[in-house]
Tab-separated table of C-alpha atoms in Angstrom:
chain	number	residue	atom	x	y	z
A	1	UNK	CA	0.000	0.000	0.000
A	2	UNK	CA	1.004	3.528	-0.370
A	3	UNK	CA	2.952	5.103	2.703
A	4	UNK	CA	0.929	8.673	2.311
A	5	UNK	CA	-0.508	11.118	-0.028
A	6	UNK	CA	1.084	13.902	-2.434
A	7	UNK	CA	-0.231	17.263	-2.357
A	8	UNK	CA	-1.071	18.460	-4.902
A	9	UNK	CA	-2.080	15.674	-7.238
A	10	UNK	CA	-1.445	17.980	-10.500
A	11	UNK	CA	0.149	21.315	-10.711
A	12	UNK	CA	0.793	23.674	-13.828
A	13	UNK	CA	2.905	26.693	-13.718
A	14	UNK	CA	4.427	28.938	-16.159
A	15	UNK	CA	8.381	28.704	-17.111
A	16	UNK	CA	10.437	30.436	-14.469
A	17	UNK	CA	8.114	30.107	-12.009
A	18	UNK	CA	8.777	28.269	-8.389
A	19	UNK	CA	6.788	24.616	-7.817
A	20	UNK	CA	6.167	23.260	-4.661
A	21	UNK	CA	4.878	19.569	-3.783
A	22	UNK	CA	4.192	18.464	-0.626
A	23	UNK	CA	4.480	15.207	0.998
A	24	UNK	CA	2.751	13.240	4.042
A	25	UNK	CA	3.189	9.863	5.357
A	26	UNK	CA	2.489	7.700	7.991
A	27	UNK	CA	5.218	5.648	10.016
A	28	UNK	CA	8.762	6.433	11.628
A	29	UNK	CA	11.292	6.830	8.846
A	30	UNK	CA	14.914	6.322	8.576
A	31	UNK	CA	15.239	8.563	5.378
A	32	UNK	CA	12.669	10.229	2.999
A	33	UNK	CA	13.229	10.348	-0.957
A	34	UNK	CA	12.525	12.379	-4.095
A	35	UNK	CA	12.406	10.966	-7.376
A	36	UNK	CA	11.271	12.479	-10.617
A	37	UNK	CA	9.452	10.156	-13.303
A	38	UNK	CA	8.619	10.889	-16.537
A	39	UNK	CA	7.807	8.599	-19.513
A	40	UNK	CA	11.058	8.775	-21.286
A	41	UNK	CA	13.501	8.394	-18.701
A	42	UNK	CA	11.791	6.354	-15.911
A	43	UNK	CA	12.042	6.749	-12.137
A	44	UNK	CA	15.407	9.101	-11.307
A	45	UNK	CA	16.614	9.657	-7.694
A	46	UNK	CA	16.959	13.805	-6.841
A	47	UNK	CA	17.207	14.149	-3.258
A	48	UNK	CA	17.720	12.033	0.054
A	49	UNK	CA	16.820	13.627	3.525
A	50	UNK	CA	17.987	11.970	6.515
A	51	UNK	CA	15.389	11.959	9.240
A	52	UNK	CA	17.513	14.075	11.864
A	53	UNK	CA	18.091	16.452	9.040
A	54	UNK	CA	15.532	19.714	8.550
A	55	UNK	CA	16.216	20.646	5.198
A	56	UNK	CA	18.487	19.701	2.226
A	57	UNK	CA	19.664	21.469	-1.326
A	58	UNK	CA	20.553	20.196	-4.177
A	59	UNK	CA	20.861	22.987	-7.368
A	60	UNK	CA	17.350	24.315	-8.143
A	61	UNK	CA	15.785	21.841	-5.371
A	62	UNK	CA	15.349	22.399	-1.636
A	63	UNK	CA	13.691	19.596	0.567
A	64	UNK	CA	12.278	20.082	3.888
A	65	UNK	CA	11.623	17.636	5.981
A	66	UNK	CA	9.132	17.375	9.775
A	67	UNK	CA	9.344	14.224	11.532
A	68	UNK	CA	7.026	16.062	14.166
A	69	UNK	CA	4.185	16.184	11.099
A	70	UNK	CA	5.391	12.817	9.188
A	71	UNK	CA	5.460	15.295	6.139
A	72	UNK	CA	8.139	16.976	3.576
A	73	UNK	CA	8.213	19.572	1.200
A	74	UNK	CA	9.636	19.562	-2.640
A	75	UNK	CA	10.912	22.997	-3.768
A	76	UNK	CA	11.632	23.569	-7.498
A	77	UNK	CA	13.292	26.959	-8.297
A	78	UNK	CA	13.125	28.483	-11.605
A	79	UNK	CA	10.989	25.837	-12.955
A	80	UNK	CA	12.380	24.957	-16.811
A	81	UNK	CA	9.892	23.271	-19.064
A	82	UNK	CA	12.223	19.998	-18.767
A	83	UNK	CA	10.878	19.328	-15.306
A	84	UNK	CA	7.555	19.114	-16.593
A	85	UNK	CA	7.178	15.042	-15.141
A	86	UNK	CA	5.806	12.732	-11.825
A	87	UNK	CA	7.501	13.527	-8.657
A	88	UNK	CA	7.021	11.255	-6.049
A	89	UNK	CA	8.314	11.433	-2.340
A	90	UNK	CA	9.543	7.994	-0.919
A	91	UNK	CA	10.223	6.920	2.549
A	92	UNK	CA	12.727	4.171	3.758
A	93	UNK	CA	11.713	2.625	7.196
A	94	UNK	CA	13.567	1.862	10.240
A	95	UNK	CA	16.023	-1.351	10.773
A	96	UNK	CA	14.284	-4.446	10.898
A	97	UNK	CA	12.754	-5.287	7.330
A	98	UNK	CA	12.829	-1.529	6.431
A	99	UNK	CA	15.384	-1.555	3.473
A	100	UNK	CA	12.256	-1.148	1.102
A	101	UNK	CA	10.687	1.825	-0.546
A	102	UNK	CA	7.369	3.002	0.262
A	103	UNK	CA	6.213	5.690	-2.387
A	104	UNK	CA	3.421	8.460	-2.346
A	105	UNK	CA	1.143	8.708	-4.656
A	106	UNK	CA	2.628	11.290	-6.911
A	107	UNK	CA	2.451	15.196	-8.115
A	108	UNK	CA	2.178	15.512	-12.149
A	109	UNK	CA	3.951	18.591	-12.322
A	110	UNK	CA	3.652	20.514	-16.185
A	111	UNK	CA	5.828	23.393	-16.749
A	112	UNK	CA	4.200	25.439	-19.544
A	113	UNK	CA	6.412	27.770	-21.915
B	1	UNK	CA	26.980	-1.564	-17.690
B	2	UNK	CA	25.795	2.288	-16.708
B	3	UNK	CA	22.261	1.138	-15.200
B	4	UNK	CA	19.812	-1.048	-14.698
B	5	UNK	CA	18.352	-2.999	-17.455
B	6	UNK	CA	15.735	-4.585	-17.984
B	7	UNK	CA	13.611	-6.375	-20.820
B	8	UNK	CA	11.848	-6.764	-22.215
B	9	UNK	CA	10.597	-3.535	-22.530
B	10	UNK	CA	7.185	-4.115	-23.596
B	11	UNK	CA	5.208	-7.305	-22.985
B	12	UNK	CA	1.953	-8.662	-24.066
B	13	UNK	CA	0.842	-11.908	-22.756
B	14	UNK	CA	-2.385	-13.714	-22.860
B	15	UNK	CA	-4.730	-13.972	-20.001
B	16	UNK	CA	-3.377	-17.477	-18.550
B	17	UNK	CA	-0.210	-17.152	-19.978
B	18	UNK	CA	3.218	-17.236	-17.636
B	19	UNK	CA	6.223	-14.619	-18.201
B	20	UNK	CA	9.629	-13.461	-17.132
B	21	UNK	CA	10.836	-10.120	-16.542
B	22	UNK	CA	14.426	-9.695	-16.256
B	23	UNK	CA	16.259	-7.800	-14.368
B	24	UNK	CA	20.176	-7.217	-14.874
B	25	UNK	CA	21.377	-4.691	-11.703
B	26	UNK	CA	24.562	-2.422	-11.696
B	27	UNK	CA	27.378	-4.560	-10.913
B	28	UNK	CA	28.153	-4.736	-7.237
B	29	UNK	CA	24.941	-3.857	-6.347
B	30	UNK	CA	24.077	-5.513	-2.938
B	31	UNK	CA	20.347	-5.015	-3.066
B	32	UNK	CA	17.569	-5.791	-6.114
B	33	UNK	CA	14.437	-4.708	-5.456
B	34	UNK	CA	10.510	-5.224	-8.266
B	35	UNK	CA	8.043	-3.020	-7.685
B	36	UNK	CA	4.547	-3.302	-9.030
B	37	UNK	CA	2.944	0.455	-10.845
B	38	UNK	CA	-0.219	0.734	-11.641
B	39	UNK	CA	-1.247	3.237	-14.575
B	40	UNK	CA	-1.208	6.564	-12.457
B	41	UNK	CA	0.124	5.503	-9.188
B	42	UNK	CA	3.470	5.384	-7.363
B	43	UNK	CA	5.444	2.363	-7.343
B	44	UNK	CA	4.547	-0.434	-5.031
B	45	UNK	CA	7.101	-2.867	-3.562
B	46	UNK	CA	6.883	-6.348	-4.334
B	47	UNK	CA	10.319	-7.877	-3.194
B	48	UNK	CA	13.843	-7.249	-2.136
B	49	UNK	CA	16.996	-9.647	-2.316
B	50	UNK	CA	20.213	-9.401	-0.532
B	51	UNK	CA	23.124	-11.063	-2.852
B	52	UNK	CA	21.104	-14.075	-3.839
B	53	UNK	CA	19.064	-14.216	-0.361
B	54	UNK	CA	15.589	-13.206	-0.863
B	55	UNK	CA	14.727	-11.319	2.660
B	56	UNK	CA	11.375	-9.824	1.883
B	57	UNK	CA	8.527	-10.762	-0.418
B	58	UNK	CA	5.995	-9.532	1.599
B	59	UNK	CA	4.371	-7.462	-1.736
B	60	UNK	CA	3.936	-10.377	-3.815
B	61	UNK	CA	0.678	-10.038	-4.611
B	62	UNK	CA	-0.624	-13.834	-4.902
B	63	UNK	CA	1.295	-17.226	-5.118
B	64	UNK	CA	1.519	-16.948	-9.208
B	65	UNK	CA	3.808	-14.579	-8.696
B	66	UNK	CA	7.674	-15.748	-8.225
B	67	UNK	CA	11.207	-13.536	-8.141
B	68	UNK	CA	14.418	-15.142	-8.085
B	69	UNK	CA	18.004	-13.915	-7.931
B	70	UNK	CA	20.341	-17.312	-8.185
B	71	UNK	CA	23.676	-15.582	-8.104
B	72	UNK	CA	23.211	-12.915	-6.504
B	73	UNK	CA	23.581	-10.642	-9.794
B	74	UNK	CA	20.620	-10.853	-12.085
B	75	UNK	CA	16.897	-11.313	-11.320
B	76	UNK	CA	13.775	-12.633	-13.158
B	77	UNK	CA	10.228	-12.097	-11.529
B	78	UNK	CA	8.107	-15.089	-13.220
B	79	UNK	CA	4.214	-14.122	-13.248
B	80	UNK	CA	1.972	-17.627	-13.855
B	81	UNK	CA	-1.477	-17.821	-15.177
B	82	UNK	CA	-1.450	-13.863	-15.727
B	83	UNK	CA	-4.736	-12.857	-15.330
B	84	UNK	CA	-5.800	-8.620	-16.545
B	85	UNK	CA	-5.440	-7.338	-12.993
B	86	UNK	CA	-1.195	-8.422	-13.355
B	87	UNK	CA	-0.955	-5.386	-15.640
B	88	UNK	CA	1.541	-2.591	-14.798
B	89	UNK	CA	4.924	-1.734	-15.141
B	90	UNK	CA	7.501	-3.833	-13.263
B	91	UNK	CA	10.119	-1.935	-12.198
B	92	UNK	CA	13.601	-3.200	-11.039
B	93	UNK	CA	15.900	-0.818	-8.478
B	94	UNK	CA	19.244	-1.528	-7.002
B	95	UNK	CA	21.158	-0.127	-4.789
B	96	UNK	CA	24.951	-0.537	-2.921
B	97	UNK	CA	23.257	-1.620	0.414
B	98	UNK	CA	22.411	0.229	3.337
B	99	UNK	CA	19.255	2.299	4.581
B	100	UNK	CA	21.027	5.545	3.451
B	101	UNK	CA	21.896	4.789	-0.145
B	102	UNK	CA	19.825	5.830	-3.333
B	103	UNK	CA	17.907	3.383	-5.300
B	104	UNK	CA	18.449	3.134	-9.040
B	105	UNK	CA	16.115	2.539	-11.250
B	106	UNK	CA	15.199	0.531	-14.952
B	107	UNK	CA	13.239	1.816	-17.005
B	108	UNK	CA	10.511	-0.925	-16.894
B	109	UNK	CA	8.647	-3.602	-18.519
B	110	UNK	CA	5.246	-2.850	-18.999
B	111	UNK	CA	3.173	-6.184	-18.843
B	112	UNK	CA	0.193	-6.091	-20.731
B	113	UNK	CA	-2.367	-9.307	-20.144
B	114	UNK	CA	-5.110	-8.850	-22.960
């Protein structure tokens, strides 16, 4: 089943523009995950947050992360059209059978020119 | 090689028909991992090896549905009797090992069962 739900589900914004996707889920984590999907170039990795970390960057991205409020945020700066794509958030449990990926359910994100 | 491969890329099987999806991992990759994803939602997780020790199959969805990993390098996930609901995209991920690593990704076989 999926760990949580994406907020929001679709988003379209103009080029240049900032995008921002929020994530919730629902059990302790050990680390929390972005990826980017899109049809060409299946699921890519963007981001890992640690769960004692706050917030992360990574070029144009910046990930927050709230253990208190099982949730994280995706932050896309000066959005191109090329990041038009699925982004899901991904958690990775605790030791103990936890070495899987449990994914959200996605934000289709279209970047419009 | 650079990534994960797998194939075929495209599938279509008969409804009662069995298949194999491979999977071939980037060398020295510790951990394999199929997920199941259904048209318009985020990957589910079907199974995870460790070298050739499978430690999880808790998402395996029924008993027609087998993954194994002999050598510890390349994996197959055999579907039996596929039946219309077995239709998704199958994807592969490794990784080096370790809670704190990244996950790479194939690009998929979509399974079709018509």
């Amino acid at each position: 089943s999926q760990q949580g739900e994406e907020d929001p589900q679709a988003l379209s914004i103009q080029e240049g523009e900032n995008a921002t996707m929020n994530c919730s889920y629902k059990t302790s984590i050990n680390n929390l995950q972005w990826y980017r999907q899109n049809s060409g170039r299946g699921l890519v990795h963007l981001i890992l947050i640690r769960s004692n970390e706050r917030e992360k960057h990574s070029g144009r991205l910046r990930v927050t992360l709230d253990t208190s409020k099982k949730s994280s945020s995706l932050l896309i700066t000066a959005s191109r059209a090329a990041d038009t794509a699925s982004y899901f958030c991904a958690t990775r449990g605790l030791t103990g059978g936890g070495n899987k990926l449990t994914f959200g359910t996605g934000t289709q994100l279209k970047v419009e020119l | 090689g650079a990534g994960v491969s797998q194939s075929p890329r495209y599938k279509v099987a008969k409804r009662g028909q069995d298949v194999a999806l491979r999977c071939d991992p980037i060398s020295g990759h510790v951990s394999l991992f199929w997920y199941q994803q259904a048209l318009g939602q985020g990957p589910e997780f079907l199974t995870y090896f460790q070298n050739e020790a499978q430690l999880d199959k808790s998402g395996l969805p029924s008993d027609r549905f087998f993954a194994e990993r002999p050598e510890g390098s390349v994996s197959t996930l055999k579907i039996q009797r596929t039946q219309q609901e077995d239709s998704a995209v199958y994807l592969c991920a490794s990784q080096k090992g370790g809670l704190s690593t990244e996950a790479f990704f194939g690009q998929g076989t979509r399974l079709t069962v018509v």
